PDB file of C-alpha atoms in Angstrom:
ATOM      1  CA  UNK A   1       6.848  -7.904  22.837  1.00 37.00           C
ATOM      2  CA  UNK A   2       3.247  -9.052  22.692  1.00 38.00           C
ATOM      3  CA  UNK A   3       3.269 -12.693  21.570  1.00 39.00           C
ATOM      4  CA  UNK A   4       2.446 -13.016  17.894  1.00 45.00           C
ATOM      5  CA  UNK A   5      -0.133 -15.563  16.749  1.00 48.00           C
ATOM      6  CA  UNK A   6       1.090 -18.877  15.380  1.00 52.00           C
ATOM      7  CA  UNK A   7       3.804 -21.350  16.290  1.00 67.00           C
ATOM      8  CA  UNK A   8       6.442 -19.573  18.354  1.00 78.00           C
ATOM      9  CA  UNK A   9       9.423 -21.319  16.781  1.00 88.00           C
ATOM     10  CA  UNK A  10       8.195 -20.742  13.247  1.00 92.00           C
ATOM     11  CA  UNK A  11       7.488 -17.098  14.016  1.00 93.00           C
ATOM     12  CA  UNK A  12      10.939 -16.528  15.472  1.00 96.00           C
ATOM     13  CA  UNK A  13      12.478 -18.122  12.387  1.00 97.00           C
ATOM     14  CA  UNK A  14      10.400 -15.836  10.189  1.00 97.00           C
ATOM     15  CA  UNK A  15      11.497 -12.784  12.150  1.00 98.00           C
ATOM     16  CA  UNK A  16      15.134 -13.825  11.835  1.00 98.00           C
ATOM     17  CA  UNK A  17      14.813 -14.410   8.074  1.00 98.00           C
ATOM     18  CA  UNK A  18      13.103 -11.041   7.564  1.00 98.00           C
ATOM     19  CA  UNK A  19      15.670  -9.089   9.534  1.00 98.00           C
ATOM     20  CA  UNK A  20      18.476 -10.875   7.704  1.00 98.00           C
ATOM     21  CA  UNK A  21      17.370  -9.341   4.387  1.00 98.00           C
ATOM     22  CA  UNK A  22      17.725  -5.724   5.449  1.00 98.00           C
ATOM     23  CA  UNK A  23      20.697  -6.257   7.726  1.00 98.00           C
ATOM     24  CA  UNK A  24      22.704  -7.781   4.888  1.00 98.00           C
ATOM     25  CA  UNK A  25      22.043  -4.586   2.915  1.00 98.00           C
ATOM     26  CA  UNK A  26      23.254  -2.365   5.763  1.00 98.00           C
ATOM     27  CA  UNK A  27      19.825  -0.784   6.201  1.00 98.00           C
ATOM     28  CA  UNK A  28      18.399   0.442   9.533  1.00 98.00           C
ATOM     29  CA  UNK A  29      15.185  -1.458   8.798  1.00 98.00           C
ATOM     30  CA  UNK A  30      12.233  -1.392   6.412  1.00 99.00           C
ATOM     31  CA  UNK A  31       9.554   1.163   5.528  1.00 99.00           C
ATOM     32  CA  UNK A  32       6.318  -0.449   4.356  1.00 99.00           C
ATOM     33  CA  UNK A  33       3.922   2.033   2.751  1.00 99.00           C
ATOM     34  CA  UNK A  34       1.061  -0.420   2.178  1.00 98.00           C
ATOM     35  CA  UNK A  35      -0.169  -2.075   5.370  1.00 98.00           C
ATOM     36  CA  UNK A  36      -3.655  -2.164   6.862  1.00 98.00           C
ATOM     37  CA  UNK A  37      -4.954  -1.522  10.340  1.00 98.00           C
ATOM     38  CA  UNK A  38      -8.723  -1.033  10.432  1.00 98.00           C
ATOM     39  CA  UNK A  39     -11.621  -0.889  12.863  1.00 98.00           C
ATOM     40  CA  UNK A  40     -12.276  -4.425  14.057  1.00 97.00           C
ATOM     41  CA  UNK A  41     -15.643  -4.789  12.314  1.00 96.00           C
ATOM     42  CA  UNK A  42     -14.198  -3.537   9.029  1.00 97.00           C
ATOM     43  CA  UNK A  43     -11.166  -5.824   9.184  1.00 97.00           C
ATOM     44  CA  UNK A  44     -13.376  -8.816   9.914  1.00 96.00           C
ATOM     45  CA  UNK A  45     -15.465  -8.025   6.845  1.00 95.00           C
ATOM     46  CA  UNK A  46     -12.300  -7.863   4.754  1.00 96.00           C
ATOM     47  CA  UNK A  47     -11.172 -11.241   6.082  1.00 97.00           C
ATOM     48  CA  UNK A  48     -14.647 -12.663   5.511  1.00 96.00           C
ATOM     49  CA  UNK A  49     -14.470 -11.580   1.857  1.00 94.00           C
ATOM     50  CA  UNK A  50     -11.260 -13.543   1.341  1.00 95.00           C
ATOM     51  CA  UNK A  51     -12.513 -16.523   3.356  1.00 96.00           C
ATOM     52  CA  UNK A  52     -15.599 -16.695   1.146  1.00 95.00           C
ATOM     53  CA  UNK A  53     -13.398 -17.212  -1.909  1.00 94.00           C
ATOM     54  CA  UNK A  54     -12.961 -20.802  -0.763  1.00 95.00           C
ATOM     55  CA  UNK A  55     -10.624 -22.767   1.429  1.00 93.00           C
ATOM     56  CA  UNK A  56      -7.005 -22.146   0.552  1.00 93.00           C
ATOM     57  CA  UNK A  57      -7.724 -19.626  -2.232  1.00 95.00           C
ATOM     58  CA  UNK A  58      -6.514 -16.583  -0.286  1.00 96.00           C
ATOM     59  CA  UNK A  59      -5.632 -17.540   3.287  1.00 96.00           C
ATOM     60  CA  UNK A  60      -5.019 -14.603   5.622  1.00 97.00           C
ATOM     61  CA  UNK A  61      -1.608 -15.212   7.160  1.00 96.00           C
ATOM     62  CA  UNK A  62      -1.738 -12.707  10.036  1.00 97.00           C
ATOM     63  CA  UNK A  63      -4.992 -12.614  12.008  1.00 95.00           C
ATOM     64  CA  UNK A  64      -3.847 -11.310  15.359  1.00 92.00           C
ATOM     65  CA  UNK A  65      -5.280  -8.187  16.943  1.00 96.00           C
ATOM     66  CA  UNK A  66      -3.962  -4.697  16.243  1.00 97.00           C
ATOM     67  CA  UNK A  67      -1.369  -4.752  18.998  1.00 97.00           C
ATOM     68  CA  UNK A  68      -0.040  -8.178  18.018  1.00 97.00           C
ATOM     69  CA  UNK A  69       0.260  -7.253  14.365  1.00 98.00           C
ATOM     70  CA  UNK A  70       1.952  -3.912  15.060  1.00 98.00           C
ATOM     71  CA  UNK A  71       4.453  -5.616  17.337  1.00 98.00           C
ATOM     72  CA  UNK A  72       5.139  -8.227  14.684  1.00 98.00           C
ATOM     73  CA  UNK A  73       5.947  -5.539  12.108  1.00 98.00           C
ATOM     74  CA  UNK A  74       8.350  -3.985  14.595  1.00 98.00           C
ATOM     75  CA  UNK A  75       9.921  -7.383  15.206  1.00 98.00           C
ATOM     76  CA  UNK A  76      10.439  -7.712  11.444  1.00 98.00           C
ATOM     77  CA  UNK A  77      12.305  -4.403  11.585  1.00 98.00           C
ATOM     78  CA  UNK A  78       9.657  -2.216   9.956  1.00 98.00           C
ATOM     79  CA  UNK A  79      10.509   1.321  11.081  1.00 98.00           C
ATOM     80  CA  UNK A  80       7.452   2.988   9.555  1.00 98.00           C
ATOM     81  CA  UNK A  81       4.186   1.512   8.329  1.00 99.00           C
ATOM     82  CA  UNK A  82       0.672   2.654   7.442  1.00 98.00           C
ATOM     83  CA  UNK A  83      -2.923   2.030   8.518  1.00 98.00           C
ATOM     84  CA  UNK A  84      -4.597   2.348   5.136  1.00 98.00           C
ATOM     85  CA  UNK A  85      -8.384   2.534   5.306  1.00 98.00           C
ATOM     86  CA  UNK A  86     -10.895   3.152   2.532  1.00 98.00           C
ATOM     87  CA  UNK A  87     -14.674   3.686   2.419  1.00 98.00           C
ATOM     88  CA  UNK A  88     -17.154   1.877   0.186  1.00 96.00           C
ATOM     89  CA  UNK A  89     -20.066   4.280   0.707  1.00 97.00           C
ATOM     90  CA  UNK A  90     -20.790   7.911   1.636  1.00 98.00           C
ATOM     91  CA  UNK A  91     -20.538   9.142   5.237  1.00 98.00           C
ATOM     92  CA  UNK A  92     -17.895   6.591   6.116  1.00 98.00           C
ATOM     93  CA  UNK A  93     -14.577   8.314   5.434  1.00 98.00           C
ATOM     94  CA  UNK A  94     -14.648  10.741   8.374  1.00 98.00           C
ATOM     95  CA  UNK A  95     -15.308   7.894  10.807  1.00 98.00           C
ATOM     96  CA  UNK A  96     -12.408   5.912   9.341  1.00 98.00           C
ATOM     97  CA  UNK A  97     -10.183   8.981   9.559  1.00 98.00           C
ATOM     98  CA  UNK A  98     -11.009   9.441  13.241  1.00 98.00           C
ATOM     99  CA  UNK A  99     -10.235   5.794  13.959  1.00 98.00           C
ATOM    100  CA  UNK A 100      -6.954   5.975  12.034  1.00 98.00           C
ATOM    101  CA  UNK A 101      -5.898   9.142  13.856  1.00 98.00           C
ATOM    102  CA  UNK A 102      -6.505   7.430  17.201  1.00 98.00           C
ATOM    103  CA  UNK A 103      -4.551   4.370  16.082  1.00 98.00           C
ATOM    104  CA  UNK A 104      -1.647   6.559  15.001  1.00 98.00           C
ATOM    105  CA  UNK A 105      -1.667   8.416  18.302  1.00 98.00           C
ATOM    106  CA  UNK A 106      -1.210   5.025  20.004  1.00 98.00           C
ATOM    107  CA  UNK A 107       1.375   3.879  17.457  1.00 98.00           C
ATOM    108  CA  UNK A 108       3.630   6.809  16.542  1.00 97.00           C
ATOM    109  CA  UNK A 109       5.709   4.698  14.147  1.00 98.00           C
ATOM    110  CA  UNK A 110       2.596   4.431  11.950  1.00 98.00           C
ATOM    111  CA  UNK A 111       2.357   7.241   9.396  1.00 98.00           C
ATOM    112  CA  UNK A 112      -0.815   9.201  10.103  1.00 98.00           C
ATOM    113  CA  UNK A 113      -3.322   8.370   7.362  1.00 98.00           C
ATOM    114  CA  UNK A 114      -6.709   9.388   6.008  1.00 98.00           C
ATOM    115  CA  UNK A 115      -9.055   8.582   3.164  1.00 98.00           C
ATOM    116  CA  UNK A 116     -11.954  10.102   1.218  1.00 98.00           C
ATOM    117  CA  UNK A 117     -14.992   9.380  -0.924  1.00 98.00           C
ATOM    118  CA  UNK A 118     -16.757  11.483  -3.584  1.00 98.00           C
ATOM    119  CA  UNK A 119     -19.258  13.404  -1.459  1.00 98.00           C
ATOM    120  CA  UNK A 120     -20.033  17.039  -0.745  1.00 98.00           C
ATOM    121  CA  UNK A 121     -18.068  17.075   2.502  1.00 98.00           C
ATOM    122  CA  UNK A 122     -14.915  15.512   1.037  1.00 98.00           C
ATOM    123  CA  UNK A 123     -12.983  18.708   0.355  1.00 98.00           C
ATOM    124  CA  UNK A 124     -13.648  19.942   3.891  1.00 98.00           C
ATOM    125  CA  UNK A 125     -12.638  16.824   5.798  1.00 98.00           C
ATOM    126  CA  UNK A 126      -9.598  16.279   3.575  1.00 98.00           C
ATOM    127  CA  UNK A 127      -8.482  19.844   4.292  1.00 98.00           C
ATOM    128  CA  UNK A 128      -9.017  19.179   7.993  1.00 98.00           C
ATOM    129  CA  UNK A 129      -6.976  15.980   7.772  1.00 98.00           C
ATOM    130  CA  UNK A 130      -4.143  17.816   6.040  1.00 98.00           C
ATOM    131  CA  UNK A 131      -4.226  20.481   8.736  1.00 98.00           C
ATOM    132  CA  UNK A 132      -4.125  17.810  11.443  1.00 98.00           C
ATOM    133  CA  UNK A 133      -0.872  16.397  10.108  1.00 98.00           C
ATOM    134  CA  UNK A 134      -1.931  13.524   7.857  1.00 98.00           C
ATOM    135  CA  UNK A 135       1.085  12.110   6.017  1.00 98.00           C
ATOM    136  CA  UNK A 136      -0.533   9.640   3.629  1.00 98.00           C
ATOM    137  CA  UNK A 137      -3.971   9.217   2.033  1.00 99.00           C
ATOM    138  CA  UNK A 138      -5.603   6.140   0.562  1.00 98.00           C
ATOM    139  CA  UNK A 139      -7.980   5.892  -2.407  1.00 98.00           C
ATOM    140  CA  UNK A 140      -9.427   2.546  -3.508  1.00 98.00           C
ATOM    141  CA  UNK A 141     -11.279   2.840  -6.804  1.00 98.00           C
ATOM    142  CA  UNK A 142     -12.203  -0.842  -6.930  1.00 97.00           C
ATOM    143  CA  UNK A 143     -13.738  -1.218  -3.472  1.00 96.00           C
ATOM    144  CA  UNK A 144     -15.117   2.314  -3.449  1.00 97.00           C
ATOM    145  CA  UNK A 145     -16.537   1.815  -6.947  1.00 98.00           C
ATOM    146  CA  UNK A 146     -16.232   5.510  -7.773  1.00 98.00           C
ATOM    147  CA  UNK A 147     -14.899   7.548 -10.644  1.00 98.00           C
ATOM    148  CA  UNK A 148     -11.750   9.449  -9.592  1.00 98.00           C
ATOM    149  CA  UNK A 149     -12.807  12.153 -12.057  1.00 98.00           C
ATOM    150  CA  UNK A 150     -15.966  12.847 -10.040  1.00 98.00           C
ATOM    151  CA  UNK A 151     -16.320  16.663  -9.730  1.00 98.00           C
ATOM    152  CA  UNK A 152     -16.711  16.277  -5.962  1.00 98.00           C
ATOM    153  CA  UNK A 153     -13.074  15.134  -5.876  1.00 98.00           C
ATOM    154  CA  UNK A 154     -11.609  17.951  -7.966  1.00 98.00           C
ATOM    155  CA  UNK A 155     -10.747  20.066  -4.937  1.00 98.00           C
ATOM    156  CA  UNK A 156      -9.524  16.987  -3.061  1.00 98.00           C
ATOM    157  CA  UNK A 157      -6.976  16.082  -5.741  1.00 98.00           C
ATOM    158  CA  UNK A 158      -6.030  19.744  -5.976  1.00 98.00           C
ATOM    159  CA  UNK A 159      -5.420  20.014  -2.238  1.00 98.00           C
ATOM    160  CA  UNK A 160      -3.342  16.850  -2.227  1.00 98.00           C
ATOM    161  CA  UNK A 161      -1.285  18.035  -5.188  1.00 98.00           C
ATOM    162  CA  UNK A 162      -0.655  21.379  -3.504  1.00 98.00           C
ATOM    163  CA  UNK A 163       0.253  19.813  -0.153  1.00 98.00           C
ATOM    164  CA  UNK A 164       2.589  17.204  -1.636  1.00 98.00           C
ATOM    165  CA  UNK A 165       1.152  14.542   0.673  1.00 98.00           C
ATOM    166  CA  UNK A 166       1.323  11.107  -0.989  1.00 98.00           C
ATOM    167  CA  UNK A 167      -1.881   9.252  -1.817  1.00 98.00           C
ATOM    168  CA  UNK A 168      -1.756   5.478  -2.255  1.00 99.00           C
ATOM    169  CA  UNK A 169      -4.206   4.720  -5.065  1.00 98.00           C
ATOM    170  CA  UNK A 170      -5.559   1.282  -5.916  1.00 98.00           C
ATOM    171  CA  UNK A 171      -6.463   1.949  -9.535  1.00 98.00           C
ATOM    172  CA  UNK A 172      -5.217  -1.181 -11.294  1.00 98.00           C
ATOM    173  CA  UNK A 173      -7.705  -3.882 -12.249  1.00 97.00           C
ATOM    174  CA  UNK A 174      -6.306  -6.580  -9.970  1.00 95.00           C
ATOM    175  CA  UNK A 175      -7.380  -8.811  -8.364  1.00 93.00           C
ATOM    176  CA  UNK A 176     -10.542  -8.148 -10.378  1.00 89.00           C
ATOM    177  CA  UNK A 177     -11.616  -5.122 -12.344  1.00 92.00           C
ATOM    178  CA  UNK A 178     -14.108  -2.456 -11.411  1.00 95.00           C
ATOM    179  CA  UNK A 179     -16.026   0.149 -13.357  1.00 97.00           C
ATOM    180  CA  UNK A 180     -13.290   2.741 -12.850  1.00 98.00           C
ATOM    181  CA  UNK A 181     -10.112   0.674 -12.569  1.00 98.00           C
ATOM    182  CA  UNK A 182      -7.451   0.492 -15.234  1.00 98.00           C
ATOM    183  CA  UNK A 183      -5.033   3.232 -16.276  1.00 98.00           C
ATOM    184  CA  UNK A 184      -7.381   5.604 -18.108  1.00 98.00           C
ATOM    185  CA  UNK A 185      -9.489   7.082 -15.271  1.00 98.00           C
ATOM    186  CA  UNK A 186      -6.554   7.902 -13.030  1.00 98.00           C
ATOM    187  CA  UNK A 187      -4.459   9.059 -15.983  1.00 98.00           C
ATOM    188  CA  UNK A 188      -7.143  11.700 -16.536  1.00 98.00           C
ATOM    189  CA  UNK A 189      -6.738  12.817 -12.905  1.00 98.00           C
ATOM    190  CA  UNK A 190      -2.999  13.193 -13.435  1.00 98.00           C
ATOM    191  CA  UNK A 191      -3.584  15.275 -16.548  1.00 98.00           C
ATOM    192  CA  UNK A 192      -5.579  17.714 -14.435  1.00 98.00           C
ATOM    193  CA  UNK A 193      -3.241  17.516 -11.427  1.00 98.00           C
ATOM    194  CA  UNK A 194       0.242  16.702 -12.775  1.00 98.00           C
ATOM    195  CA  UNK A 195       1.926  17.628  -9.480  1.00 98.00           C
ATOM    196  CA  UNK A 196      -0.044  15.040  -7.513  1.00 98.00           C
ATOM    197  CA  UNK A 197       2.183  12.793  -5.389  1.00 98.00           C
ATOM    198  CA  UNK A 198       0.657   9.397  -6.096  1.00 98.00           C
ATOM    199  CA  UNK A 199       1.744   5.888  -5.168  1.00 99.00           C
ATOM    200  CA  UNK A 200       0.141   3.340  -7.483  1.00 98.00           C
ATOM    201  CA  UNK A 201      -0.752   0.306  -5.357  1.00 98.00           C
ATOM    202  CA  UNK A 202       0.252  -3.184  -6.471  1.00 98.00           C
ATOM    203  CA  UNK A 203       2.439  -1.687  -9.232  1.00 98.00           C
ATOM    204  CA  UNK A 204      -0.825  -1.147 -11.128  1.00 98.00           C
ATOM    205  CA  UNK A 205      -1.349  -4.898 -11.533  1.00 98.00           C
ATOM    206  CA  UNK A 206      -2.238  -6.280 -14.005  1.00 98.00           C
ATOM    207  CA  UNK A 207      -1.688  -3.146 -16.145  1.00 98.00           C
ATOM    208  CA  UNK A 208       1.983  -2.996 -15.166  1.00 98.00           C
ATOM    209  CA  UNK A 209       3.228  -1.436 -18.390  1.00 98.00           C
ATOM    210  CA  UNK A 210       0.665   1.356 -18.516  1.00 98.00           C
ATOM    211  CA  UNK A 211       1.239   2.402 -14.918  1.00 98.00           C
ATOM    212  CA  UNK A 212       5.002   2.317 -15.337  1.00 98.00           C
ATOM    213  CA  UNK A 213       4.429   4.661 -18.282  1.00 98.00           C
ATOM    214  CA  UNK A 214       2.609   7.055 -15.934  1.00 98.00           C
ATOM    215  CA  UNK A 215       5.437   6.838 -13.393  1.00 98.00           C
ATOM    216  CA  UNK A 216       7.921   7.795 -16.093  1.00 98.00           C
ATOM    217  CA  UNK A 217       5.704  10.572 -17.428  1.00 98.00           C
ATOM    218  CA  UNK A 218       4.888  12.287 -14.130  1.00 98.00           C
ATOM    219  CA  UNK A 219       7.589  13.393 -11.722  1.00 98.00           C
ATOM    220  CA  UNK A 220       5.651  12.596  -8.551  1.00 98.00           C
ATOM    221  CA  UNK A 221       4.060   9.295  -9.503  1.00 98.00           C
ATOM    222  CA  UNK A 222       5.449   6.244  -7.716  1.00 99.00           C
ATOM    223  CA  UNK A 223       4.691   2.514  -7.605  1.00 99.00           C
ATOM    224  CA  UNK A 224       4.432   0.205  -4.616  1.00 98.00           C
ATOM    225  CA  UNK A 225       5.464  -3.424  -4.695  1.00 98.00           C
ATOM    226  CA  UNK A 226       2.446  -4.881  -2.904  1.00 98.00           C
ATOM    227  CA  UNK A 227       2.307  -8.614  -3.713  1.00 98.00           C
ATOM    228  CA  UNK A 228       4.099  -8.083  -7.038  1.00 98.00           C
ATOM    229  CA  UNK A 229       6.689 -10.696  -8.047  1.00 98.00           C
ATOM    230  CA  UNK A 230       5.512 -13.120  -5.322  1.00 98.00           C
ATOM    231  CA  UNK A 231       4.706 -16.692  -6.280  1.00 98.00           C
ATOM    232  CA  UNK A 232       1.030 -16.083  -5.503  1.00 97.00           C
ATOM    233  CA  UNK A 233       0.731 -13.153  -7.909  1.00 97.00           C
ATOM    234  CA  UNK A 234       2.989 -14.642 -10.570  1.00 98.00           C
ATOM    235  CA  UNK A 235       0.555 -17.538 -10.955  1.00 96.00           C
ATOM    236  CA  UNK A 236      -2.350 -15.273 -11.927  1.00 95.00           C
ATOM    237  CA  UNK A 237      -0.906 -11.971 -13.173  1.00 97.00           C
ATOM    238  CA  UNK A 238       2.803 -12.432 -13.889  1.00 98.00           C
ATOM    239  CA  UNK A 239       4.977  -9.395 -14.317  1.00 98.00           C
ATOM    240  CA  UNK A 240       6.002  -9.171 -17.992  1.00 98.00           C
ATOM    241  CA  UNK A 241       9.573 -10.312 -18.405  1.00 97.00           C
ATOM    242  CA  UNK A 242      10.147  -7.749 -21.155  1.00 98.00           C
ATOM    243  CA  UNK A 243       9.526  -4.959 -18.637  1.00 98.00           C
ATOM    244  CA  UNK A 244      12.120  -6.070 -16.084  1.00 98.00           C
ATOM    245  CA  UNK A 245      14.822  -3.717 -17.472  1.00 97.00           C
ATOM    246  CA  UNK A 246      12.574  -0.766 -16.627  1.00 98.00           C
ATOM    247  CA  UNK A 247      12.918  -1.537 -12.931  1.00 98.00           C
ATOM    248  CA  UNK A 248      16.405  -0.046 -12.956  1.00 98.00           C
ATOM    249  CA  UNK A 249      15.194   3.186 -14.575  1.00 97.00           C
ATOM    250  CA  UNK A 250      12.352   3.491 -12.064  1.00 98.00           C
ATOM    251  CA  UNK A 251      14.522   2.702  -9.041  1.00 98.00           C
ATOM    252  CA  UNK A 252      13.839   5.980  -7.219  1.00 98.00           C
ATOM    253  CA  UNK A 253      10.063   5.666  -7.697  1.00 98.00           C
ATOM    254  CA  UNK A 254       9.427   2.186  -6.312  1.00 99.00           C
ATOM    255  CA  UNK A 255       8.408   1.729  -2.666  1.00 99.00           C
ATOM    256  CA  UNK A 256       8.027  -1.372  -0.536  1.00 99.00           C
ATOM    257  CA  UNK A 257       4.404  -2.369   0.026  1.00 98.00           C
ATOM    258  CA  UNK A 258       3.107  -5.735   1.243  1.00 98.00           C
ATOM    259  CA  UNK A 259      -0.649  -5.592   2.070  1.00 98.00           C
ATOM    260  CA  UNK A 260       0.120  -6.936   5.557  1.00 98.00           C
ATOM    261  CA  UNK A 261      -1.807  -8.535   7.234  1.00 98.00           C
ATOM    262  CA  UNK A 262      -4.132  -9.509   4.368  1.00 97.00           C
ATOM    263  CA  UNK A 263      -1.625 -11.609   2.468  1.00 98.00           C
ATOM    264  CA  UNK A 264      -1.688 -15.322   1.561  1.00 97.00           C
ATOM    265  CA  UNK A 265       2.031 -15.807   2.271  1.00 97.00           C
ATOM    266  CA  UNK A 266       4.679 -14.935   4.821  1.00 98.00           C
ATOM    267  CA  UNK A 267       5.916 -11.353   4.975  1.00 98.00           C
ATOM    268  CA  UNK A 268       9.460 -12.340   4.080  1.00 98.00           C
ATOM    269  CA  UNK A 269       8.281 -13.787   0.744  1.00 98.00           C
ATOM    270  CA  UNK A 270       7.716 -10.244  -0.540  1.00 98.00           C
ATOM    271  CA  UNK A 271      11.290  -9.325   0.337  1.00 98.00           C
ATOM    272  CA  UNK A 272      12.711 -12.446  -1.269  1.00 98.00           C
ATOM    273  CA  UNK A 273      10.651 -11.830  -4.415  1.00 98.00           C
ATOM    274  CA  UNK A 274      12.084  -8.330  -4.693  1.00 98.00           C
ATOM    275  CA  UNK A 275      15.592  -9.599  -4.077  1.00 98.00           C
ATOM    276  CA  UNK A 276      15.134 -12.054  -6.926  1.00 98.00           C
ATOM    277  CA  UNK A 277      14.318  -9.310  -9.461  1.00 98.00           C
ATOM    278  CA  UNK A 278      16.557  -6.565  -8.076  1.00 98.00           C
ATOM    279  CA  UNK A 279      19.093  -5.291 -10.624  1.00 98.00           C
ATOM    280  CA  UNK A 280      21.565  -4.731  -7.768  1.00 98.00           C
ATOM    281  CA  UNK A 281      21.782  -4.094  -4.023  1.00 98.00           C
ATOM    282  CA  UNK A 282      21.507  -0.315  -4.417  1.00 98.00           C
ATOM    283  CA  UNK A 283      18.122  -0.823  -6.087  1.00 98.00           C
ATOM    284  CA  UNK A 284      16.988  -3.060  -3.244  1.00 98.00           C
ATOM    285  CA  UNK A 285      18.130  -0.566  -0.610  1.00 98.00           C
ATOM    286  CA  UNK A 286      16.199   2.183  -2.352  1.00 98.00           C
ATOM    287  CA  UNK A 287      13.020   0.129  -2.614  1.00 99.00           C
ATOM    288  CA  UNK A 288      13.037  -1.368   0.873  1.00 99.00           C
ATOM    289  CA  UNK A 289      13.851   1.824   2.715  1.00 98.00           C
ATOM    290  CA  UNK A 290      15.518   4.835   1.155  1.00 98.00           C
ATOM    291  CA  UNK A 291      12.841   5.944  -1.319  1.00 98.00           C
ATOM    292  CA  UNK A 292      10.112   5.976   1.313  1.00 98.00           C
ATOM    293  CA  UNK A 293      12.427   7.623   3.852  1.00 98.00           C
ATOM    294  CA  UNK A 294      12.955  10.433   1.374  1.00 98.00           C
ATOM    295  CA  UNK A 295       9.297  10.695   0.310  1.00 98.00           C
ATOM    296  CA  UNK A 296       8.016  10.831   3.894  1.00 98.00           C
ATOM    297  CA  UNK A 297      11.040  12.644   5.317  1.00 97.00           C
ATOM    298  CA  UNK A 298      11.496  10.035   8.017  1.00 95.00           C
TER     299      UNK A 298
END
């Protein structure tokens, strides 16, 4: 295995602790639907954004290169992961899609991904991505600063709904709101495309209740756990205690996500946070592995 960055003894202890979680549940490993691998210049800009928040505000825990980080996920026991990319301007999505396809070709345990932006060419390159075997899409309404109801995306949402390919959508207002974040804009998309297979990133934080409502209302709407319930997130946008009983009802619609590598804590903290709120072990098995295995047929 390519050596992972950081103290070797600490890293081995972290690997052991991570694997212990899923082994105790009798799982074959983890499936993480919300991880990021990006072109080097893009990833460095993402890290620079968090660094500029101030020392210690949001430290990036895993700064190794692509190969090191992929090997670390495998060491943790992650059987399938993603390389979620997202554009912030026109004429960027196709380039990101080409990079992601190449990354996936070199890392077959990464689910082939793609993204899009509201532009005239979107419907065409999304159709091409579907035809090329894309298994997951990413939409980021905050960073992209676009309205998901843009007419240039009508055919895109329609194609995704028809194909059944999941799209991970950052549409909640955390960590800070945008012009088109919050439940209303994406709820309008679901009204027009009720068969869309959507995975709401970060559990819709901080609008947890409203996005859980959408998951209960629409058969194919799911939620990912990215950074939810962790100590870091609980300090700023705590999950409402009154909503904890709904986790049991939504068991089959919740998927493990972590935001690796752009997280201010160790990977295992996400797993421990989920274990702390899990109604039972069957729920935890579903969230850490089985739901995503079923959704992605892997």
